[in-house]
Coordinates of N, CA and C in Angstrom, one line a residue:
M22 N 67.8 90.4 169.3 CA 68.9 91.2 169.7 C 69.1 92.3 168.6
I23 N 69.4 93.5 169.1 CA 69.8 94.5 168.2 C 71.3 94.8 168.4
E24 N 72.1 94.8 167.4 CA 73.5 95.1 167.5 C 73.9 96.2 166.5
V25 N 74.4 97.3 167.0 CA 74.8 98.5 166.2 C 76.3 98.7 166.5
E26 N 77.1 98.8 165.5 CA 78.6 99.0 165.6 C 79.1 100.0 164.7
G27 N 79.6 101.1 165.2 CA 80.3 102.1 164.4 C 79.4 102.8 163.4
L28 N 78.1 103.0 163.8 CA 77.1 103.5 162.8 C 77.4 105.0 162.5
V29 N 77.5 105.2 161.2 CA 77.8 106.6 160.7 C 76.7 106.9 159.6
K30 N 76.2 108.1 159.6 CA 75.3 108.5 158.5 C 75.7 110.0 158.2
V31 N 76.0 110.2 156.9 CA 76.3 111.5 156.4 C 75.3 111.8 155.3
Y32 N 74.6 112.9 155.4 CA 73.7 113.4 154.4 C 74.4 114.3 153.5
G33 N 74.2 114.1 152.2 CA 74.8 115.0 151.2 C 76.1 114.4 150.7
R34 N 76.7 115.1 149.9 CA 78.0 114.7 149.3 C 79.1 114.7 150.3
K35 N 80.3 114.3 149.8 CA 81.5 114.3 150.7 C 81.6 115.6 151.5
G36 N 81.8 115.4 152.8 CA 81.8 116.6 153.7 C 80.5 117.2 154.0
G37 N 79.4 116.4 153.8 CA 78.0 116.8 154.1 C 77.8 116.8 155.6
T38 N 76.5 116.8 155.9 CA 76.1 116.9 157.3 C 76.2 115.5 157.9
R39 N 77.0 115.4 159.0 CA 77.2 114.1 159.7 C 76.1 114.0 160.8
A40 N 75.1 113.1 160.6 CA 74.0 113.0 161.6 C 74.4 112.0 162.7
L41 N 75.2 110.9 162.3 CA 75.7 109.9 163.3 C 77.1 109.7 163.1
N42 N 77.9 109.6 164.2 CA 79.3 109.5 164.1 C 79.8 108.4 165.0
G43 N 79.7 107.2 164.5 CA 80.3 106.0 165.2 C 79.4 105.5 166.4
V44 N 78.1 105.5 166.2 CA 77.2 105.1 167.3 C 77.3 103.5 167.4
S45 N 77.4 103.1 168.6 CA 77.5 101.6 168.9 C 76.6 101.3 170.2
F46 N 75.8 100.3 170.1 CA 75.1 99.8 171.3 C 74.5 98.5 170.9
S47 N 74.0 97.8 172.0 CA 73.3 96.5 171.7 C 72.1 96.4 172.7
V48 N 71.1 95.8 172.2 CA 69.9 95.6 173.0 C 69.6 94.1 173.0
P49 N 69.7 93.5 174.2 CA 69.4 92.0 174.3 C 67.9 91.7 174.0
K50 N 67.7 90.5 173.5 CA 66.4 90.1 173.1 C 65.5 90.2 174.4
G51 N 64.3 90.7 174.2 CA 63.3 90.9 175.3 C 63.4 92.2 176.0
D52 N 64.5 92.9 175.9 CA 64.6 94.2 176.5 C 63.8 95.3 175.8
I53 N 63.5 96.3 176.5 CA 62.8 97.5 175.9 C 63.8 98.6 176.0
F54 N 63.9 99.4 174.9 CA 65.0 100.4 174.7 C 64.4 101.6 174.1
G55 N 64.8 102.8 174.5 CA 64.3 104.0 173.9 C 65.5 105.0 173.7
F56 N 65.2 106.0 172.8 CA 66.2 107.0 172.5 C 65.7 108.3 173.1
L57 N 66.6 109.0 173.8 CA 66.3 110.3 174.4 C 67.4 111.3 173.9
G58 N 67.1 112.5 173.6 CA 68.1 113.5 173.2 C 67.5 114.7 172.6
P59 N 68.3 115.7 172.5 CA 67.7 117.0 171.9 C 67.5 116.8 170.4
N60 N 66.8 117.8 169.8 CA 66.6 117.8 168.4 C 68.0 117.8 167.7
G61 N 68.1 117.0 166.6 CA 69.3 116.9 165.9 C 70.3 116.0 166.4
A62 N 70.0 115.2 167.4 CA 71.0 114.3 168.0 C 71.1 113.0 167.3
G63 N 70.2 112.7 166.3 CA 70.4 111.5 165.5 C 69.4 110.4 165.8
K64 N 68.4 110.7 166.7 CA 67.5 109.7 167.1 C 66.7 109.1 165.9
T65 N 66.1 110.0 165.1 CA 65.2 109.6 164.0 C 66.1 109.0 162.9
T66 N 67.3 109.5 162.7 CA 68.2 108.8 161.7 C 68.5 107.4 162.1
T67 N 68.8 107.2 163.4 CA 69.1 105.9 163.9 C 67.9 104.9 163.7
I68 N 66.7 105.4 164.1 CA 65.5 104.6 163.9 C 65.3 104.2 162.4
R69 N 65.5 105.2 161.6 CA 65.3 105.0 160.1 C 66.2 103.9 159.6
I70 N 67.5 104.0 160.1 CA 68.4 102.9 159.6 C 68.0 101.6 160.2
L71 N 67.7 101.5 161.5 CA 67.3 100.3 162.1 C 66.1 99.6 161.4
S72 N 65.2 100.5 160.9 CA 64.0 100.0 160.2 C 64.1 99.9 158.7
T73 N 65.3 100.0 158.2 CA 65.7 99.8 156.8 C 65.2 100.9 155.9
V74 N 64.7 102.0 156.4 CA 64.3 103.1 155.6 C 65.5 103.9 155.0
L75 N 66.5 104.0 155.7 CA 67.8 104.6 155.3 C 68.9 103.6 155.3
S76 N 69.9 103.8 154.5 CA 71.1 103.0 154.5 C 72.2 103.8 155.3
P77 N 73.0 103.1 156.1 CA 74.0 103.8 156.8 C 75.2 104.1 155.8
T78 N 75.9 105.2 156.1 CA 77.1 105.5 155.4 C 78.2 104.5 155.7
N79 N 78.3 104.2 157.0 CA 79.3 103.2 157.4 C 78.8 102.5 158.7
G80 N 79.4 101.4 159.1 CA 79.0 100.7 160.3 C 78.1 99.6 159.9
T81 N 77.8 98.8 161.0 CA 76.9 97.6 160.8 C 75.7 97.7 161.8
V82 N 74.6 97.2 161.3 CA 73.4 97.1 162.1 C 72.8 95.7 161.9
R83 N 72.6 94.9 163.0 CA 72.0 93.6 162.8 C 70.8 93.5 163.8
I84 N 69.7 93.0 163.2 CA 68.5 92.8 164.0 C 68.2 91.3 163.9
A85 N 68.2 90.6 165.1 CA 68.0 89.2 165.1 C 69.0 88.4 164.2
G86 N 70.2 89.0 164.1 CA 71.3 88.3 163.3 C 71.3 88.7 161.9
H87 N 70.3 89.5 161.4 CA 70.2 89.9 160.0 C 70.7 91.4 159.8
D88 N 71.6 91.5 158.9 CA 72.2 92.9 158.6 C 71.1 93.7 157.8
V89 N 70.9 94.9 158.3 CA 69.8 95.8 157.7 C 70.1 96.2 156.3
H90 N 71.4 96.2 156.0 CA 71.8 96.6 154.6 C 71.8 95.4 153.7
E91 N 72.3 94.3 154.1 CA 72.4 93.1 153.3 C 71.2 92.3 153.2
D92 N 70.3 92.3 154.2 CA 69.1 91.4 154.2 C 67.9 92.2 154.8
P93 N 67.5 93.3 154.2 CA 66.5 94.2 154.7 C 65.1 93.5 154.8
M94 N 64.8 92.5 153.9 CA 63.6 91.8 154.0 C 63.4 91.0 155.2
A95 N 64.5 90.3 155.6 CA 64.5 89.5 156.9 C 64.3 90.4 158.1
V96 N 64.9 91.6 158.0 CA 64.7 92.5 159.1 C 63.3 93.0 159.2
K97 N 62.7 93.4 158.1 CA 61.3 93.9 158.0 C 60.3 92.9 158.5
E98 N 60.6 91.6 158.3 CA 59.7 90.5 158.8 C 59.7 90.4 160.3
R99 N 60.7 91.0 160.9 CA 60.9 90.8 162.4 C 60.6 92.1 163.2
I100 N 60.4 93.2 162.5 CA 60.2 94.5 163.3 C 58.9 95.1 162.9
G101 N 58.5 96.1 163.7 CA 57.4 97.0 163.4 C 57.8 98.4 164.0
V102 N 57.5 99.4 163.2 CA 57.8 100.8 163.6 C 56.6 101.6 163.6
M103 N 56.3 102.4 164.6 CA 55.2 103.3 164.7 C 55.8 104.7 164.8
P104 N 55.8 105.4 163.6 CA 56.4 106.7 163.6 C 55.5 107.7 164.4
D105 N 56.2 108.8 164.8 CA 55.4 109.8 165.6 C 54.7 110.8 164.7
E106 N 55.0 110.8 163.4 CA 54.3 111.7 162.5 C 53.3 110.8 161.6
V107 N 52.4 111.5 161.0 CA 51.4 110.8 160.1 C 52.2 110.2 159.0
S108 N 51.9 109.0 158.7 CA 52.6 108.3 157.7 C 51.8 108.1 156.4
F109 N 50.7 108.8 156.3 CA 49.9 108.8 155.0 C 50.2 110.0 154.2
Y110 N 50.2 109.8 152.9 CA 50.4 110.9 152.0 C 49.1 111.4 151.4
P111 N 48.7 112.7 151.6 CA 47.4 113.2 151.2 C 47.1 113.1 149.8
T112 N 48.1 113.0 148.9 CA 47.9 112.9 147.5 C 47.7 111.5 147.0
L113 N 47.9 110.5 147.8 CA 47.7 109.1 147.4 C 46.3 108.6 147.7
T114 N 45.8 107.7 146.9 CA 44.5 107.1 147.2 C 44.8 105.9 148.2
G115 N 43.7 105.3 148.7 CA 43.9 104.2 149.6 C 44.6 103.0 148.9
L116 N 44.2 102.8 147.6 CA 44.8 101.8 146.9 C 46.3 102.0 146.7
A117 N 46.7 103.3 146.4 CA 48.1 103.6 146.2 C 48.9 103.4 147.5
H118 N 48.3 103.8 148.6 CA 49.0 103.6 149.9 C 49.3 102.1 150.1
L119 N 48.3 101.3 150.0 CA 48.5 99.9 150.2 C 49.6 99.3 149.3
Q120 N 49.6 99.7 148.0 CA 50.6 99.2 147.1 C 52.0 99.8 147.5
Y121 N 52.0 101.0 147.9 CA 53.3 101.6 148.3 C 53.9 100.8 149.5
Y122 N 53.1 100.6 150.5 CA 53.6 99.9 151.7 C 53.9 98.4 151.4
A123 N 53.2 97.8 150.5 CA 53.5 96.4 150.0 C 54.8 96.3 149.4
S124 N 55.2 97.4 148.7 CA 56.6 97.4 148.1 C 57.7 97.3 149.1
F125 N 57.5 97.8 150.3 CA 58.5 97.6 151.4 C 58.7 96.2 151.8
H126 N 57.7 95.4 151.5 CA 57.8 94.0 151.9 C 58.2 93.1 150.7
G127 N 58.6 93.6 149.6 CA 59.0 92.9 148.5 C 57.9 92.2 147.7
I128 N 56.7 92.6 147.9 CA 55.5 92.0 147.2 C 55.5 92.6 145.8
P129 N 55.5 91.7 144.8 CA 55.5 92.2 143.4 C 54.3 93.1 143.1
R130 N 54.4 94.0 142.2 CA 53.4 95.0 141.9 C 52.0 94.4 141.6
A131 N 52.0 93.4 140.7 CA 50.7 92.8 140.3 C 50.1 92.2 141.5
A132 N 50.8 91.4 142.3 CA 50.3 90.8 143.5 C 49.8 91.8 144.5
A133 N 50.6 92.9 144.7 CA 50.2 93.9 145.6 C 48.9 94.5 145.2
K134 N 48.7 94.8 144.0 CA 47.5 95.4 143.5 C 46.3 94.5 143.7
R135 N 46.5 93.2 143.4 CA 45.4 92.2 143.6 C 45.0 92.2 145.1
R136 N 46.0 92.1 146.0 CA 45.7 92.0 147.4 C 45.1 93.3 147.9
A137 N 45.6 94.5 147.5 CA 45.0 95.7 147.9 C 43.6 95.9 147.5
V138 N 43.3 95.5 146.2 CA 41.9 95.6 145.7 C 41.0 94.7 146.6
D139 N 41.5 93.5 146.9 CA 40.7 92.6 147.7 C 40.4 93.2 149.1
L140 N 41.5 93.7 149.7 CA 41.3 94.3 151.1 C 40.4 95.5 151.0
L141 N 40.5 96.3 150.1 CA 39.6 97.5 150.0 C 38.2 97.0 149.7
G142 N 38.0 95.9 149.0 CA 36.6 95.4 148.8 C 36.0 94.9 150.0
Q143 N 36.9 94.4 151.0 CA 36.4 93.9 152.2 C 35.9 95.0 153.2
V144 N 36.5 96.1 153.1 CA 36.1 97.3 154.0 C 35.2 98.3 153.3
G145 N 34.9 98.1 152.0 CA 34.0 99.0 151.3 C 34.7 100.2 150.9

């Protein structure tokens, strides 16, 4: 289940750009849910908060009972996000990409490097 209550996101300092203003909704387990709206409506900001990429300014978000701000690792273990834009950085090597994404899952640097080198060795 996804539970969002009073979600607010303000970019910049006090009085900055308010991207979300008190958004609330819930999605029962097993349901499929999508966001529709014009550019600037807050769809991407909401998804980034749900996927723990951004922290909310205010409000709460729980996924499967886990707060995205207080327990992001538990949330990341339960979700997957496929962005609409390319998520690779042209200046990073394959090894650097694997290490970068491993950091999102709390894998220590040394372990991430060992695992990345092993994976790259398997694919040539």
